PDB file of C-alpha atoms in Angstrom:
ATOM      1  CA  UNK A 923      57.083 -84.069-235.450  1.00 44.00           C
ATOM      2  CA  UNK A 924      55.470 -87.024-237.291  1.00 46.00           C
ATOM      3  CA  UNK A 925      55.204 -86.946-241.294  1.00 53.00           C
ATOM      4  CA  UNK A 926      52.212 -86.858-242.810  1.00 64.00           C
ATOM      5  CA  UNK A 927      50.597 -86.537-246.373  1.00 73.00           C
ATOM      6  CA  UNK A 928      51.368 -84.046-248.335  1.00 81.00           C
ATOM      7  CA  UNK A 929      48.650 -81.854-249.388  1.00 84.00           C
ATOM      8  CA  UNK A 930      48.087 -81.075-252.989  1.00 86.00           C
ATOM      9  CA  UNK A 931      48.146 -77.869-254.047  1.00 90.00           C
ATOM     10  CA  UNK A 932      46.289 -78.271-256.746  1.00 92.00           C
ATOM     11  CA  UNK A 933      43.034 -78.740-254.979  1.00 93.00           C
ATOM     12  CA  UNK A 934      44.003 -75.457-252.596  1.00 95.00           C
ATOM     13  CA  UNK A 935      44.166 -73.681-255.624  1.00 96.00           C
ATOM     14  CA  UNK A 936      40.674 -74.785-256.928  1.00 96.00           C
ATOM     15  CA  UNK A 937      38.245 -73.943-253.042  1.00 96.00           C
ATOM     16  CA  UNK A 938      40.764 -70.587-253.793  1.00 97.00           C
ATOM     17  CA  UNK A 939      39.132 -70.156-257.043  1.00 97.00           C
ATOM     18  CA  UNK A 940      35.790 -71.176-255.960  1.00 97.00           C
ATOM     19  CA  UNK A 941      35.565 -68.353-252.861  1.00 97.00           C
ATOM     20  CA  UNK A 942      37.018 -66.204-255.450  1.00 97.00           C
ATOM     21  CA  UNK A 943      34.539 -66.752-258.216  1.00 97.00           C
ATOM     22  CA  UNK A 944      31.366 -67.165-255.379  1.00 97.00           C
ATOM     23  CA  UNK A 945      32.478 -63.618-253.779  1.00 97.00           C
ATOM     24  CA  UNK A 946      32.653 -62.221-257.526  1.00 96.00           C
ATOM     25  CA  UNK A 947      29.414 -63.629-258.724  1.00 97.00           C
ATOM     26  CA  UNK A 948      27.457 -62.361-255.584  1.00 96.00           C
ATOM     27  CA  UNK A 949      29.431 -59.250-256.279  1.00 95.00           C
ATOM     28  CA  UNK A 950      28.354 -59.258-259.803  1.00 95.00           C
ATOM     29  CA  UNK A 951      24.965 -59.772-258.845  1.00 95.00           C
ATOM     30  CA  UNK A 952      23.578 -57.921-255.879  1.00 94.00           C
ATOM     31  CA  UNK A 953      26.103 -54.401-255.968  1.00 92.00           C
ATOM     32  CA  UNK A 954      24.998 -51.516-258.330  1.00 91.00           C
ATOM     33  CA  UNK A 955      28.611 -50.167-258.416  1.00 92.00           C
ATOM     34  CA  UNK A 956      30.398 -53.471-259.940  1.00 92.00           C
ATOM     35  CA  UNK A 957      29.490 -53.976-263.816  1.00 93.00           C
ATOM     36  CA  UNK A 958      27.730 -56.681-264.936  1.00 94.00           C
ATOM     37  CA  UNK A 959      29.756 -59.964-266.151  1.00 94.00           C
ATOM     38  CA  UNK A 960      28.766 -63.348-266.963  1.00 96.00           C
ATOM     39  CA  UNK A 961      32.794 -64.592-266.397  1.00 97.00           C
ATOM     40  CA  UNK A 962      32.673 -65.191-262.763  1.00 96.00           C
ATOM     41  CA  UNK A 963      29.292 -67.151-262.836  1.00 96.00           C
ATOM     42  CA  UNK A 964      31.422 -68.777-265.536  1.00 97.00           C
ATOM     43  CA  UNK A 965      34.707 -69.423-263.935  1.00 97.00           C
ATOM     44  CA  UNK A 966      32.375 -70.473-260.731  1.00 97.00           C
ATOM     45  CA  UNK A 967      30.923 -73.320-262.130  1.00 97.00           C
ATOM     46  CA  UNK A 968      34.238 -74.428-264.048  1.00 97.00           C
ATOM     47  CA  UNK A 969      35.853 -74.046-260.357  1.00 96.00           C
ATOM     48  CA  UNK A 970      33.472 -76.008-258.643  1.00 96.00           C
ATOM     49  CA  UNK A 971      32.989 -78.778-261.302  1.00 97.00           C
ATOM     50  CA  UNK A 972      36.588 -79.154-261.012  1.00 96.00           C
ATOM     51  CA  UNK A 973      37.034 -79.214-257.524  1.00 94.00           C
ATOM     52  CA  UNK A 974      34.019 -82.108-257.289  1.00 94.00           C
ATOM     53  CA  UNK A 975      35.821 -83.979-259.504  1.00 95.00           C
ATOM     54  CA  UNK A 976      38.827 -84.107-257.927  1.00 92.00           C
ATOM     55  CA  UNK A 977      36.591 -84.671-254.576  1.00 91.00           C
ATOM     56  CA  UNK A 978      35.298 -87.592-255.920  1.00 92.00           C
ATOM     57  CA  UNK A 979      38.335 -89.023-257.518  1.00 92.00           C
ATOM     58  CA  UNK A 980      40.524 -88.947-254.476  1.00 87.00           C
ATOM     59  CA  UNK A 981      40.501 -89.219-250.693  1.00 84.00           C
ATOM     60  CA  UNK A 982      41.341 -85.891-248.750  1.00 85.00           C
ATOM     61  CA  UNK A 983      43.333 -87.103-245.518  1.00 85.00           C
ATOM     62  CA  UNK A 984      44.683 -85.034-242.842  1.00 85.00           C
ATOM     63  CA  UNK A 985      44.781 -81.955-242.599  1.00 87.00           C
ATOM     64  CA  UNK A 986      43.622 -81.296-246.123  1.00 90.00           C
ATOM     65  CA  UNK A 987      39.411 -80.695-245.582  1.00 92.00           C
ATOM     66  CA  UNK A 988      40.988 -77.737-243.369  1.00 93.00           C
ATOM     67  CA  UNK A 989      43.230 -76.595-245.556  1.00 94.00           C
ATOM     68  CA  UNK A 990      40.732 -76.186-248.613  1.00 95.00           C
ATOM     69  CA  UNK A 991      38.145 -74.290-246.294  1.00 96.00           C
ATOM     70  CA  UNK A 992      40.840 -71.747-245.542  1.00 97.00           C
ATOM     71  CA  UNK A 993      42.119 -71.494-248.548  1.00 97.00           C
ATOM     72  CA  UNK A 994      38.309 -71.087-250.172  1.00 97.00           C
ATOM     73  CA  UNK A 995      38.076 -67.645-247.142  1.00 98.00           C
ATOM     74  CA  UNK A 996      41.015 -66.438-248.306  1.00 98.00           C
ATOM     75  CA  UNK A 997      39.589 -66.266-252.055  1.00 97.00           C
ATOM     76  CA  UNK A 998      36.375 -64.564-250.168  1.00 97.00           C
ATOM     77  CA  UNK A 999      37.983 -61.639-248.056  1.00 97.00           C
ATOM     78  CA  UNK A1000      40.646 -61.717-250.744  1.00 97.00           C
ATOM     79  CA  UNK A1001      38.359 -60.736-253.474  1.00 96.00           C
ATOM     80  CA  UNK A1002      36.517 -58.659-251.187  1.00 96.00           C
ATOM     81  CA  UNK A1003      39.709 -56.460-250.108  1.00 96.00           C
ATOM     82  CA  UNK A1004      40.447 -56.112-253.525  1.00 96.00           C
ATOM     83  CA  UNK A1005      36.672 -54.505-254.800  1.00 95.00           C
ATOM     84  CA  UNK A1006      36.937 -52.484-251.971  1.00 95.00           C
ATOM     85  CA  UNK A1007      40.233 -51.282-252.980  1.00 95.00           C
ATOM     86  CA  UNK A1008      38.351 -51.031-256.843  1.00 94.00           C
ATOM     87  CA  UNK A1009      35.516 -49.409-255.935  1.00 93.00           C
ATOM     88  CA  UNK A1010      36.082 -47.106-252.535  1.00 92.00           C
ATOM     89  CA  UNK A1011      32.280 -46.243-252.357  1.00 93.00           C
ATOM     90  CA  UNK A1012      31.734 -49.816-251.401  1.00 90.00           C
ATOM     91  CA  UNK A1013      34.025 -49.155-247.783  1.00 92.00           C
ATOM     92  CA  UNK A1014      37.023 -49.778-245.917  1.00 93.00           C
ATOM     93  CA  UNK A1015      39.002 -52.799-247.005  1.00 93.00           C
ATOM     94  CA  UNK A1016      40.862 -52.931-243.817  1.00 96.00           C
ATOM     95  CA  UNK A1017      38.848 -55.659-241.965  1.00 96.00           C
ATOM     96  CA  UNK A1018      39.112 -57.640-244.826  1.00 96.00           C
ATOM     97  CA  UNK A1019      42.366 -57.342-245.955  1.00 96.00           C
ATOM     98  CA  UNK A1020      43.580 -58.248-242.317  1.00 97.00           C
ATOM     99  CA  UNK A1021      41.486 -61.117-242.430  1.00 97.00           C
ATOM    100  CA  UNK A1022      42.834 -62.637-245.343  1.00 97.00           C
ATOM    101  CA  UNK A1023      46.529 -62.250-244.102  1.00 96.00           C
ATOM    102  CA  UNK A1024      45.677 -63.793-240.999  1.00 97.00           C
ATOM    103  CA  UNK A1025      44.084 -66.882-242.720  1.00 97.00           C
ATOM    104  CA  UNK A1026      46.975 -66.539-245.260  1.00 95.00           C
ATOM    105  CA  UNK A1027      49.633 -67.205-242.354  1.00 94.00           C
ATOM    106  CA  UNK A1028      47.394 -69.934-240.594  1.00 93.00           C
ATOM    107  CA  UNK A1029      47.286 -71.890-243.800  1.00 93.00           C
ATOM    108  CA  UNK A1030      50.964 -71.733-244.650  1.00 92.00           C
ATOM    109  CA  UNK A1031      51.663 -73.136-240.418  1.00 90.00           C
ATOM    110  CA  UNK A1032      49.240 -75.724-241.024  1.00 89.00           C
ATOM    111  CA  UNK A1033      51.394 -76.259-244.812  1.00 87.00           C
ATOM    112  CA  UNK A1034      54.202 -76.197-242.989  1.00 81.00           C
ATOM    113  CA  UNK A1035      55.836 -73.074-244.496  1.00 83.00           C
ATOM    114  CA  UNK A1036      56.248 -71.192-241.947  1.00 74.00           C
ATOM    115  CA  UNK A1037      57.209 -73.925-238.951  1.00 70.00           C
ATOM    116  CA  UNK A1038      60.807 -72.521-237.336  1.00 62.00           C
ATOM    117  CA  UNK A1039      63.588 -75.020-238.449  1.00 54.00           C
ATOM    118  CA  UNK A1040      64.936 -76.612-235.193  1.00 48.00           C
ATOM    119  CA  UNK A1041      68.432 -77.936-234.599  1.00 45.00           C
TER     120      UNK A1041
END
């Protein structure tokens, strides 16, 4: 296996926050069952600003374009599973939730987390 860059986790965490805060702000804004907030618009274009920034301040090599657009659907069908799980009416958060695992455990391969050690 050849080495290659590390990817900062810093930036994951930021597209994590920004699928997050989009899924929460179209929550906010087109369900009658979730209540009406003006934090995840907020937080959303905090996220986002920050996540531009660090865009434009450094180059994202290898493998980590791929890794911030998983880890931005795992902030979607994560925050989705969990407003299903809030708000029942809304349905099953199965599909979701599954999703989200699956992208979970593709993103921690492509980390290199979860590679078997070999001898």
């Amino acid at each position: 296996m050849s080495e290659s860059t590390p990817i900062p986790k810093g930036i994951l965490l930021l597209a994590f926050l920004v699928g997050l805060c989009g899924h929460a702000t179209l929550a906010v804004l087109t369900d009658s069952q979730v209540p009406f907030s003006l934090f995840p618009l907020i937080a959303l274009v905090l996220a986002a600003r920050q996540l531009y920034q660090h865009y434009a301040s450094e180059p994202m090599e290898g493998n980590t374009p791929a890794c911030c657009v998983i880890s931005f659907f795992i902030g979607i069908f994560g925050h989705s599973a969990f407003l299903r799980v809030q708000y029942p009416e809304l349905g099953s958060n199965f599909v979701p939730l599954i999703i989200a695992l699956l992208l979970a455990a593709w993103l921690s391969v492509k980390l290199g987390i979860m590679v078997g050690k070999q001898k």
